[in-house]
Coordinates of C-alpha atoms in Angstrom, one line a residue:
M1133 CA -20.4 32.9 11.4
S1134 CA -18.4 30.1 13.1
L1135 CA -16.3 29.6 9.9
Q1136 CA -15.1 32.9 8.3
I1137 CA -13.5 32.9 4.8
V1138 CA -11.6 36.0 4.4
E1139 CA -12.1 37.7 1.1
L1140 CA -9.2 38.5 -1.0
N1141 CA -9.4 41.7 -3.0
K1142 CA -7.0 40.1 -5.6
I1143 CA -5.2 36.8 -5.7
E1144 CA -1.7 37.6 -6.7
Q1145 CA 0.1 35.6 -9.1
P1146 CA -2.5 32.8 -9.6
M1147 CA 0.1 30.8 -11.7
K1148 CA 1.9 29.9 -8.4
Y1149 CA -1.1 27.8 -7.3
L1150 CA -1.0 26.1 -10.6
I1151 CA 2.7 25.4 -10.0
I1152 CA 1.8 24.1 -6.5
A1153 CA -0.9 21.8 -8.0
L1154 CA 1.6 20.4 -10.7
L1155 CA 4.4 19.9 -8.2
W1156 CA 2.1 17.9 -5.8
S1157 CA 0.5 16.1 -8.8
G1158 CA 4.0 15.1 -9.9
Y1159 CA 5.1 13.9 -6.6
C1160 CA 1.9 11.8 -6.2
A1161 CA 2.4 10.3 -9.7
L1162 CA 6.1 9.4 -8.9
H1163 CA 5.0 8.1 -5.6
S1164 CA 2.5 5.7 -7.2
Y1165 CA 4.8 4.7 -10.0
L1166 CA 7.6 3.6 -7.7
I1167 CA 5.2 1.1 -6.1
S1168 CA 3.2 0.0 -9.0
V1169 CA 3.0 -3.7 -9.9
G1170 CA 4.9 -3.4 -13.2
F1171 CA 7.8 -1.3 -11.8
T1172 CA 8.3 -3.3 -8.6
N1173 CA 8.2 -6.7 -10.5
A1174 CA 10.8 -5.5 -13.0
L1175 CA 13.0 -4.3 -10.1
A1176 CA 12.5 -7.4 -8.2
K1177 CA 13.9 -9.5 -11.0
L1178 CA 16.7 -7.0 -11.4
L1179 CA 17.8 -6.8 -7.8
K1180 CA 16.8 -10.4 -6.8
K1181 CA 17.4 -10.8 -3.0
Y1182 CA 18.4 -7.1 -2.6
Y1183 CA 14.9 -6.2 -3.5
A1184 CA 14.2 -6.7 0.1
F1185 CA 15.7 -3.3 0.8
Y1186 CA 13.5 -1.6 -1.8
R1187 CA 10.6 -0.7 0.5
L1188 CA 12.9 1.0 3.0
F1189 CA 14.5 2.9 0.0
Y1190 CA 11.1 3.8 -1.3
N1191 CA 10.0 5.3 2.0
L1192 CA 13.3 7.3 2.4
I1193 CA 12.9 8.8 -1.2
S1194 CA 9.3 9.6 -0.4
L1195 CA 10.5 11.5 2.7
V1196 CA 13.4 13.3 1.1
L1197 CA 11.2 14.5 -1.8
I1198 CA 8.3 15.7 0.3
I1199 CA 10.3 17.8 2.7
P1200 CA 11.4 20.6 0.3
L1201 CA 7.9 20.3 -1.3
L1202 CA 6.4 21.3 2.0
K1203 CA 8.8 24.0 2.5
Y1204 CA 8.2 25.5 -0.9
T1205 CA 4.4 25.3 -0.4
N1206 CA 4.5 27.1 3.0
Q1207 CA 6.9 29.7 1.7
I1208 CA 4.7 30.6 -1.3
D1209 CA 1.5 31.1 0.5
S1210 CA 1.2 31.9 4.2
A1211 CA -1.9 34.1 4.0
I1212 CA -4.8 32.8 6.1
I1213 CA -8.0 32.9 4.2
I1214 CA -10.0 30.6 6.4
S1215 CA -10.5 30.9 10.2
Y1216 CA -12.5 29.0 12.6
G1217 CA -14.8 30.3 15.3
L1218 CA -15.3 28.8 18.7
P1219 CA -18.0 26.1 17.9
L1220 CA -16.1 24.8 14.9
T1221 CA -12.7 25.0 16.6
I1222 CA -13.8 22.5 19.1
V1223 CA -15.2 20.2 16.4
R1224 CA -11.9 20.7 14.4
Y1225 CA -9.7 19.7 17.4
F1226 CA -11.8 16.6 18.0
L1227 CA -11.5 15.6 14.4
I1228 CA -7.8 16.1 14.4
A1229 CA -7.5 14.0 17.7
A1230 CA -9.7 11.2 16.4
S1231 CA -8.0 11.1 13.0
I1232 CA -4.6 10.7 14.8
L1233 CA -5.9 8.1 17.0
I1234 CA -7.5 6.2 14.0
F1235 CA -4.3 6.4 12.0
L1236 CA -1.9 5.2 14.9
W1237 CA -4.5 2.4 15.9
A1238 CA -4.6 1.2 12.3
F1239 CA -0.9 1.5 11.7
F1240 CA 0.4 -0.2 14.9
I1241 CA -2.4 -2.6 15.6
D1242 CA -4.3 -3.5 12.3
Y1243 CA -1.3 -3.3 10.0
D1244 CA 2.2 -4.7 10.1
S1245 CA 4.2 -1.5 10.8
L1246 CA 7.5 -3.2 10.3
F1247 CA 6.4 -4.3 6.7
F1248 CA 5.3 -0.8 6.0
F1249 CA 8.8 0.6 7.0
G1250 CA 10.5 -2.1 5.0
I1251 CA 12.2 -3.8 8.0
R1252 CA 10.2 -6.9 7.8
Q1253 CA 11.3 -7.6 4.3
I1254 CA 15.0 -7.2 5.2
I1255 CA 14.6 -9.6 8.2
N1256 CA 12.9 -12.1 6.0
Q1257 CA 15.1 -11.8 2.9
N1258 CA 16.9 -15.1 3.2
R1259 CA 13.6 -17.0 3.9
T1260 CA 11.9 -19.0 1.1
K1261 CA 8.5 -17.3 1.8
S1262 CA 8.0 -14.1 -0.3
T1263 CA 8.2 -11.0 1.7
E1264 CA 5.2 -9.6 -0.4
S1265 CA 2.7 -12.2 0.7
S1266 CA 0.5 -11.5 3.6
E1267 CA -0.4 -13.8 6.5
G1268 CA -4.0 -13.6 5.5
L1269 CA -6.7 -11.0 5.2
K1270 CA -7.5 -9.2 8.3
K1271 CA -11.1 -8.2 8.9
K1272 CA -11.0 -7.5 12.6
G1273 CA -10.9 -4.1 14.3
L1274 CA -10.9 -1.0 12.1
L1275 CA -10.5 -3.2 9.0
G1276 CA -13.9 -4.6 9.7
I1277 CA -15.4 -1.0 9.4
V1278 CA -13.4 0.3 6.4
R1279 CA -10.7 -1.3 4.3
H1280 CA -8.4 1.7 4.4
P1281 CA -8.7 3.3 7.8
M1282 CA -5.4 5.1 7.5
Y1283 CA -6.5 6.9 4.4
F1284 CA -9.8 7.8 6.0
A1285 CA -7.9 9.3 8.9
L1286 CA -5.5 11.1 6.6
I1287 CA -8.4 12.9 4.6
I1288 CA -10.0 14.1 7.9
Y1289 CA -6.7 15.4 9.3
L1290 CA -5.8 17.3 6.0
W1291 CA -9.1 19.0 5.8
C1292 CA -9.1 20.1 9.4
Q1293 CA -5.7 21.7 8.7
T1294 CA -6.9 23.9 5.9
F1295 CA -6.1 27.6 6.3
T1296 CA -4.6 29.0 3.2
L1297 CA -5.4 28.8 -0.6
A1298 CA -2.3 26.7 -1.2
G1299 CA -3.5 24.5 1.5
I1300 CA -6.8 23.9 -0.3
V1301 CA -5.1 23.3 -3.6
V1302 CA -2.7 20.7 -2.0
N1303 CA -5.5 19.0 -0.1
I1304 CA -7.6 18.7 -3.3
V1305 CA -4.6 17.1 -5.1
L1306 CA -3.8 14.7 -2.1
T1307 CA -7.5 13.8 -1.7
I1308 CA -7.7 12.9 -5.3
Y1309 CA -4.5 10.9 -5.1
I1310 CA -5.7 9.0 -2.1
F1311 CA -8.9 7.8 -3.9
V1312 CA -6.9 7.1 -7.1
G1313 CA -4.0 5.4 -5.3
T1314 CA -6.4 3.4 -3.2
W1315 CA -8.1 2.2 -6.4
L1316 CA -4.8 1.0 -7.8
E1317 CA -3.8 -0.6 -4.6
E1318 CA -7.1 -2.5 -4.5
K1319 CA -6.5 -3.8 -8.1
K1320 CA -3.1 -5.2 -6.7
L1321 CA -4.9 -6.7 -3.7
V1322 CA -7.5 -8.5 -5.9
M1323 CA -4.4 -9.8 -8.1
E1324 CA -2.8 -11.2 -4.9
L1325 CA -5.8 -12.5 -2.9
G1326 CA -8.5 -13.1 -5.6
E1327 CA -12.0 -14.0 -4.6
T1328 CA -11.3 -13.5 -0.9
Y1329 CA -10.5 -9.8 -1.3
R1330 CA -13.5 -9.4 -3.8
K1331 CA -15.8 -10.6 -1.1
Y1332 CA -14.2 -8.2 1.4
Q1333 CA -14.8 -5.4 -1.0
E1334 CA -18.5 -6.3 -1.1
E1335 CA -18.8 -6.4 2.7
V1336 CA -16.6 -3.4 3.9
P1337 CA -16.5 0.2 2.3
M1338 CA -13.2 1.3 0.9
I1339 CA -12.5 4.6 2.6
I1340 CA -15.8 6.1 3.9
P1341 CA -17.1 4.0 7.0
F1342 CA -20.7 2.8 7.2
T1343 CA -21.5 3.3 3.4
K1344 CA -22.1 -0.3 2.7
R1345 CA -24.9 -2.5 4.0
R1346 CA -23.6 -5.9 5.3
S1347 CA -25.4 -8.9 3.7
L1348 CA -27.6 -10.8 6.1

């Protein structure tokens, strides 16, 4: 077999995997809430012009919280239960390389990376134009194939890095979060862009490429 799943005689302390799932679910819930429409609108009214710094703060908080979570997950379970043989190893490395390329291409070319980091908002904080508004809906490049290419790449990368039971648990939680978070993000985009984005939804698949037929 190219893919070997190591049998465990006994999974010790099964509660620890539940704890991992709950911790990651809590992180995802907090991550989503801090960028939700209701919370950010209330914060924008409270902070006024200083709200321009919130995106940068949000990214820093997300990074600070995920580092100990990753360390805890790695410490609690390091036993490899999935190993890859030669044919699948080549496929795995190819998919990892492709996912990284797709992610970087989308991040630096199809999206505004300065906006993602929160730098664009700080630069534009004294301008009359809202920093939350977009320059227009982009449909070229990867965005013409899938609406969220970075999330698609992330799912591929996650499941190509699965070796432990804890990794499987975390990846299940993160994959569910990606789809739920994307759905919430889509609702926000529909509110901001209206019919333009609804038409885009009909033409281009959300996360999985080539799952929609383009209308002739």
